Coordinates of C-alpha atoms in Angstrom, one line a residue:
M1 CA -22.7 -14.4 -12.8
R2 CA -19.1 -13.0 -12.9
G3 CA -20.4 -9.4 -12.7
T4 CA -22.8 -10.3 -9.8
A5 CA -19.9 -11.9 -7.8
V6 CA -17.7 -8.9 -8.3
A7 CA -20.5 -6.5 -7.3
A8 CA -21.2 -8.5 -4.2
I9 CA -17.5 -8.5 -3.2
A10 CA -17.2 -4.8 -4.0
L11 CA -20.3 -4.0 -1.9
S12 CA -18.9 -5.9 1.1
S13 CA -15.6 -4.0 0.8
L14 CA -17.4 -0.7 1.2
M15 CA -19.3 -1.9 4.3
V16 CA -16.3 -3.3 6.2
V17 CA -13.6 -1.3 8.1
S18 CA -10.6 -3.6 8.0
A19 CA -7.4 -3.7 10.0
C20 CA -4.0 -4.3 8.4
A21 CA -1.0 -6.3 9.2
K22 CA 1.4 -5.2 12.0
D23 CA 4.3 -7.6 11.1
S24 CA 6.8 -7.3 8.3
G25 CA 8.6 -10.4 7.2
G26 CA 6.6 -12.6 9.6
G27 CA 3.9 -15.1 9.4
T28 CA 3.4 -18.8 9.6
T29 CA 4.9 -21.4 7.4
G30 CA 3.2 -24.1 5.4
S31 CA 3.5 -26.9 2.9
T32 CA 4.2 -25.0 -0.3
S33 CA 7.7 -25.8 -1.4
A34 CA 10.0 -23.1 -2.8
A35 CA 11.7 -25.7 -4.9
G36 CA 8.4 -26.9 -6.4
A37 CA 7.9 -24.0 -8.9
G38 CA 8.5 -24.0 -12.6
C39 CA 11.4 -21.5 -13.0
E40 CA 15.1 -21.9 -13.2
F41 CA 16.3 -19.8 -10.3
A42 CA 19.4 -17.7 -9.7
S43 CA 21.4 -18.5 -6.7
P44 CA 19.6 -16.8 -3.8
P45 CA 21.4 -14.7 -1.1
S46 CA 22.2 -16.3 2.2
V47 CA 19.8 -16.0 5.1
P48 CA 20.8 -13.2 7.4
A49 CA 21.6 -14.0 11.0
T50 CA 19.5 -11.1 12.3
S51 CA 17.0 -8.6 10.9
S52 CA 18.3 -5.2 9.8
T53 CA 15.0 -3.4 10.2
S54 CA 15.1 -0.4 12.6
A55 CA 13.2 -0.7 15.9
V56 CA 10.3 1.6 16.6
N57 CA 10.5 4.0 19.5
G58 CA 7.8 2.9 22.0
E59 CA 7.7 6.1 24.0
K60 CA 4.2 7.0 25.1
V61 CA 2.9 10.3 23.7
D62 CA -0.1 12.2 25.0
G63 CA -2.3 13.4 22.1
S64 CA -5.4 14.2 24.2
A65 CA -5.2 17.9 23.3
L66 CA -5.1 17.2 19.5
K67 CA -7.9 17.5 17.0
I68 CA -6.9 15.2 14.1
G69 CA -8.3 15.2 10.6
L70 CA -8.0 12.7 7.7
A71 CA -8.9 13.4 4.1
Y72 CA -9.2 10.1 2.2
D73 CA -8.3 9.3 -1.4
I74 CA -11.1 7.8 -3.6
G75 CA -12.5 4.6 -2.1
G76 CA -12.2 5.7 1.6
R77 CA -12.6 3.3 4.4
G78 CA -13.4 -0.2 3.1
D79 CA -11.2 -0.4 0.1
A80 CA -9.3 -3.3 1.6
S81 CA -6.1 -1.6 0.7
F82 CA -4.5 1.9 0.7
N83 CA -7.2 3.9 2.5
D84 CA -7.9 1.2 5.1
L85 CA -4.3 1.4 6.1
A86 CA -4.6 5.2 6.6
A87 CA -7.7 4.5 8.6
A88 CA -5.8 2.1 10.8
G89 CA -3.1 4.7 11.6
F90 CA -5.9 7.2 12.4
D91 CA -7.5 4.7 14.7
Q92 CA -4.2 3.8 16.3
A93 CA -3.7 7.5 17.2
I94 CA -7.1 7.6 18.9
K95 CA -6.4 4.4 20.9
E96 CA -2.7 4.9 21.8
M97 CA -2.4 8.7 22.1
G98 CA -5.7 9.3 23.9
V99 CA -7.2 11.5 21.2
K100 CA -10.8 12.1 22.0
K101 CA -13.3 10.7 19.4
E102 CA -15.1 14.0 19.3
N103 CA -11.8 15.6 18.3
T104 CA -11.5 13.5 15.1
R105 CA -12.9 14.0 11.6
E106 CA -12.7 11.8 8.4
L107 CA -13.8 13.0 5.0
S108 CA -14.0 11.0 1.8
A109 CA -13.4 11.7 -1.9
A110 CA -15.0 10.8 -5.2
P111 CA -13.4 9.7 -8.5
N112 CA -12.2 12.4 -10.8
E113 CA -13.6 15.2 -8.6
D114 CA -12.7 18.8 -9.3
E115 CA -9.7 20.3 -7.6
S116 CA -11.9 22.9 -5.8
V117 CA -13.7 20.0 -4.0
K118 CA -10.4 18.7 -2.6
Q119 CA -9.4 22.2 -1.6
G120 CA -12.8 22.6 0.1
R121 CA -12.3 19.4 2.0
L122 CA -9.0 20.5 3.4
R123 CA -10.2 24.0 4.2
Q124 CA -13.2 22.5 6.0
L125 CA -10.9 20.5 8.3
A126 CA -8.5 23.3 8.9
S127 CA -11.1 26.0 9.5
E128 CA -12.9 23.7 12.0
G129 CA -9.7 23.6 14.1
F130 CA -8.4 20.2 13.1
N131 CA -4.6 20.1 13.4
P132 CA -2.7 18.0 12.3
I133 CA -4.4 16.9 9.1
V134 CA -3.4 14.1 6.7
G135 CA -4.2 14.1 3.0
V136 CA -4.2 10.5 1.9
G137 CA -2.7 10.3 -1.6
F138 CA -0.8 12.4 -4.1
A139 CA -4.2 13.6 -5.4
Y140 CA -4.0 16.3 -2.7
T141 CA -0.7 17.8 -3.9
E142 CA -2.1 20.6 -6.0
S143 CA -4.8 21.4 -3.4
L144 CA -2.2 21.7 -0.6
K145 CA -0.2 24.1 -2.7
V146 CA -3.2 26.4 -2.4
V147 CA -4.6 25.6 1.0
A148 CA -1.5 25.1 3.2
P149 CA -0.3 28.7 2.9
E150 CA -3.8 29.8 4.0
F151 CA -3.4 28.0 7.3
P152 CA 0.3 28.4 8.1
N153 CA -0.1 27.1 11.7
V154 CA -1.8 23.9 10.6
K155 CA 0.5 20.9 10.2
F156 CA -0.4 18.9 7.1
G157 CA 0.9 15.4 6.2
L158 CA 0.8 14.3 2.6
V159 CA 0.9 10.6 1.7
D160 CA 2.8 9.8 -1.5
S161 CA 3.9 13.3 -2.4
A162 CA 5.5 16.6 -1.4
V163 CA 4.8 20.3 -1.8
E164 CA 8.0 22.2 -2.5
G165 CA 8.4 25.4 -0.3
A166 CA 5.5 24.6 2.0
A167 CA 7.1 24.3 5.5
N168 CA 3.8 23.1 7.1
V169 CA 3.4 20.1 4.7
T170 CA 5.3 17.0 5.7
P171 CA 5.8 14.4 2.8
L172 CA 5.0 10.8 3.8
V173 CA 6.6 8.9 0.9
F174 CA 7.5 5.3 0.5
A175 CA 9.9 3.0 -1.3
E176 CA 7.1 1.0 -2.8
Q177 CA 9.5 -0.6 -5.2
E178 CA 11.3 -2.4 -2.4
G179 CA 8.3 -4.2 -1.1
S180 CA 7.2 -5.0 -4.7
F181 CA 10.6 -6.5 -5.4
L182 CA 9.9 -9.1 -2.7
A183 CA 6.5 -9.7 -4.2
G184 CA 8.2 -10.4 -7.5
V185 CA 10.5 -13.0 -5.7
V186 CA 7.4 -14.7 -4.2
A187 CA 5.7 -14.7 -7.6
A188 CA 8.6 -16.3 -9.3
Y189 CA 8.9 -19.1 -6.7
Q190 CA 5.1 -19.7 -6.7
S191 CA 4.7 -19.8 -10.5
K192 CA 4.3 -23.2 -12.1
N193 CA 4.6 -21.7 -15.6
C194 CA 7.4 -19.2 -14.8
H195 CA 4.9 -16.7 -16.1
V196 CA 3.5 -13.9 -13.9
G197 CA 1.4 -10.8 -14.2
F198 CA 1.1 -7.2 -12.9
V199 CA -2.2 -5.2 -12.8
G200 CA -1.8 -1.4 -12.2
G201 CA -4.8 0.7 -11.4
V202 CA -3.8 3.9 -13.2
D203 CA -0.7 4.4 -15.4
I204 CA 1.1 7.0 -13.3
P205 CA 4.6 7.2 -11.8
L206 CA 3.5 6.1 -8.4
I207 CA 2.0 2.8 -9.6
Q208 CA 4.9 2.3 -12.0
K209 CA 7.1 2.1 -8.9
F210 CA 5.2 -1.1 -8.0
E211 CA 5.6 -2.4 -11.5
A212 CA 9.3 -1.7 -11.6
G213 CA 10.0 -3.4 -8.3
F214 CA 7.9 -6.4 -9.1
V215 CA 9.5 -7.0 -12.4
Q216 CA 13.0 -6.6 -11.0
G217 CA 12.3 -9.0 -8.1
A218 CA 10.8 -11.6 -10.4
K219 CA 13.7 -11.4 -12.9
T220 CA 16.4 -11.3 -10.2
A221 CA 15.0 -14.5 -8.7
A222 CA 14.3 -16.2 -12.1
P223 CA 16.0 -14.4 -15.0
K224 CA 14.0 -16.2 -17.7
I225 CA 10.6 -15.5 -16.2
E226 CA 7.9 -13.9 -18.4
V227 CA 6.0 -10.9 -16.9
E228 CA 2.7 -9.7 -18.3
K229 CA 1.6 -6.1 -17.5
K230 CA -1.7 -4.3 -17.8
Y231 CA -3.0 -0.9 -16.5
I232 CA -6.7 -0.5 -16.0
T233 CA -6.9 3.2 -17.0
P234 CA -4.5 5.8 -18.4
A235 CA -3.0 8.7 -16.4
G236 CA -5.7 11.2 -15.6
D237 CA -8.5 8.7 -15.2
F238 CA -8.5 7.6 -11.6
T239 CA -11.5 5.3 -11.8
G240 CA -8.9 2.6 -12.3
F241 CA -8.5 2.5 -8.5
Q242 CA -12.2 1.8 -7.9
D243 CA -13.5 -0.5 -10.6
P244 CA -13.5 -4.2 -9.6
S245 CA -15.2 -5.3 -12.8
K246 CA -12.3 -3.8 -14.9
G247 CA -9.8 -5.2 -12.5
Q248 CA -11.3 -8.6 -13.1
E249 CA -11.2 -8.1 -16.8
A250 CA -7.6 -7.0 -16.7
A251 CA -6.5 -10.0 -14.6
K252 CA -8.4 -12.4 -16.9
G253 CA -6.5 -11.1 -19.9
L254 CA -3.1 -11.7 -18.2
I255 CA -4.2 -15.2 -17.0
D256 CA -5.3 -16.0 -20.5
K257 CA -1.8 -15.2 -21.7
G258 CA -0.3 -17.7 -19.3
A259 CA 0.3 -15.8 -16.0
D260 CA -0.4 -18.0 -13.0
V261 CA 0.5 -15.5 -10.3
V262 CA -1.0 -12.0 -10.5
Y263 CA 0.0 -8.9 -8.4
P264 CA -2.4 -6.0 -8.4
A265 CA -1.5 -2.4 -7.4
A266 CA -5.0 -1.2 -8.1
G267 CA -6.8 -0.1 -4.9
A268 CA -10.3 -1.4 -4.7
S269 CA -10.1 -2.7 -8.3
G270 CA -7.8 -5.4 -6.8
I271 CA -11.0 -7.0 -5.4
G272 CA -11.9 -7.9 -9.0
V273 CA -8.4 -9.2 -9.7
F274 CA -8.7 -11.7 -6.8
A275 CA -12.1 -12.8 -8.1
A276 CA -10.6 -13.5 -11.6
V277 CA -7.6 -15.3 -10.0
K278 CA -9.9 -17.5 -7.9
Q279 CA -12.2 -18.3 -10.9
A280 CA -9.1 -19.4 -12.9
G281 CA -7.6 -21.5 -10.2
V282 CA -4.3 -19.6 -10.1
L283 CA -2.6 -17.5 -7.4
A284 CA -2.3 -13.8 -6.4
I285 CA -0.1 -11.6 -4.2
G286 CA -1.8 -8.8 -2.1
C287 CA -0.7 -5.2 -2.2
D288 CA -0.3 -2.4 0.5
A289 CA -2.2 -4.3 3.3
D290 CA -1.9 -7.9 4.5
Q291 CA -4.8 -8.7 2.2
Y292 CA -5.2 -12.3 3.3
N293 CA -6.6 -10.9 6.5
Q294 CA -8.9 -8.3 5.0
P295 CA -12.5 -9.1 5.9
A296 CA -13.7 -7.8 2.5
L297 CA -11.7 -10.5 0.8
V298 CA -12.7 -13.5 2.9
N299 CA -14.2 -15.2 -0.1
T300 CA -11.0 -15.0 -2.2
R301 CA -8.3 -14.9 0.3
D302 CA -7.3 -18.6 -0.3
V303 CA -5.6 -17.5 -3.5
I304 CA -3.5 -14.9 -1.8
V305 CA -0.1 -16.5 -1.1
A306 CA 1.6 -13.3 0.4
S307 CA 1.2 -9.5 0.3
S308 CA 3.6 -6.6 -0.1
L309 CA 3.1 -4.1 2.6
K310 CA 3.1 -0.3 2.2
R311 CA 2.9 0.8 5.8
V312 CA 0.6 3.8 5.3
D313 CA -0.7 3.0 8.8
V314 CA 2.8 3.5 10.3
A315 CA 3.4 6.8 8.4
V316 CA 0.0 8.3 9.4
F317 CA 0.3 7.3 13.0
D318 CA 4.0 8.4 13.2
F319 CA 3.0 11.8 11.7
Y320 CA 0.3 12.4 14.3
R321 CA 2.7 11.2 17.0
A322 CA 5.5 13.5 15.8
A323 CA 3.1 16.4 15.6
A324 CA 2.0 15.9 19.2
K325 CA 5.6 16.0 20.2
N326 CA 6.3 19.0 17.9
D327 CA 9.1 16.9 16.4
L328 CA 8.2 16.4 12.7
A329 CA 11.9 16.5 11.8
S330 CA 12.3 13.1 13.5
L331 CA 10.2 11.4 10.7
P332 CA 12.2 9.4 8.0
K333 CA 12.6 11.1 4.7
V334 CA 11.4 7.9 3.0
F335 CA 9.5 5.0 4.6
D336 CA 11.5 2.1 3.2
L337 CA 12.5 -1.5 4.2
K338 CA 15.1 -0.2 6.7
V339 CA 12.5 1.7 8.8
N340 CA 9.8 -0.9 8.4
G341 CA 7.9 1.5 6.0
V342 CA 7.4 -1.3 3.5
G343 CA 7.8 -5.0 3.7
Y344 CA 5.8 -8.2 3.2
A345 CA 3.4 -10.5 5.0
T346 CA 3.0 -14.3 4.6
S347 CA -0.4 -14.9 6.3
G348 CA -2.2 -18.0 5.2
G349 CA 0.6 -20.4 5.7
K350 CA 1.5 -20.9 2.0
I351 CA 5.1 -19.8 2.2
D352 CA 7.5 -22.4 3.6
A353 CA 10.6 -21.8 5.7
K354 CA 12.9 -22.1 2.7
L355 CA 11.2 -19.4 0.7
Q356 CA 10.9 -17.3 3.9
G357 CA 14.7 -17.5 4.2
I358 CA 15.2 -16.5 0.6
L359 CA 13.0 -13.4 1.1
E360 CA 14.9 -12.4 4.2
G361 CA 18.1 -12.7 2.2
Y362 CA 16.9 -10.4 -0.5
K363 CA 15.5 -8.0 2.0
A364 CA 18.8 -7.8 3.8
Q365 CA 20.6 -7.1 0.5
I366 CA 18.3 -4.3 -0.3
I367 CA 18.7 -2.7 3.2
E368 CA 22.5 -3.1 2.9
G369 CA 22.5 -1.4 -0.5
K370 CA 23.8 -4.5 -2.3
I371 CA 20.6 -4.5 -4.4
K372 CA 19.3 -1.2 -5.7
V373 CA 15.7 -1.4 -6.7
A374 CA 14.6 0.7 -9.6
D375 CA 11.6 3.0 -9.1
K376 CA 10.8 3.3 -12.9
P377 CA 10.0 0.4 -15.3

């Protein structure tokens, strides 16, 4: 029965193109009390008078002459997470910049595919005249080292990585640890056992950033909290991002050890994590997108109390926009809390005003540099 449920949820995730949250630090308030959890908390920072997040330039940009390409990481549209965010930025460029639908192309990837396949995907887009092109995920790093020099006039954006010495590759990198810190704070305040868990998709430095921030946030809020950690697959095996059944198994193991709030940074495998959380009657925190509002997760969203946001949609749209203006130098070096590149969402009404204020206080301290969030466990 468990496997059937996960398969059904996974299938629905592959059939649904979902939108992601557009607000960081917002959301409705509800009845869950920040003071009703089971931890002994450190003194929280004071609530800031105003937000320190940078405003976005609303200048209208004409992209009608562009042909834009997008090469997905494994999972593609419908993963209810990372890739769907990239898709949202792509769709936003079409809608707001006037890019013609016939001048767009999306190509998907498969788990553990050969490097030559990734190179071929990028070459196909570039040779067909698409420019600019975004590679979604660090998996395209090695391929762009080869392909970018072959097409020096094509502007490539690379999510989560950089290519040294390649002037036509713009890194779109994030401070994932900052959003995950706030997820850790939420987990501490929502835990009845003062015992929480982290599920990583693949044990690589990128996902370790999520772990590091989550653990630091939880322990900053509640120094005596217990944190369980589990990676689905080791480095090199990227199926950990696309295996809901293994995600469910990993989450169940953490729950069996006492974790009652679980945070997955696991791509489509997170679908299985939420299934395990719902089955056990505990809570979860979404990752990357505002997962409470993902159509693919409608059957499990009631366990999602908040989500950390990694604004891949913002980075992808901003890259296309800057390319249209021929002003790629205007993009931030890192998409962090200060530029609204990461953040959190509280959809579902499970975070009350008191906890909202605590989160804003920690957010302000990170932006001001009073709290430095580690990017390694």
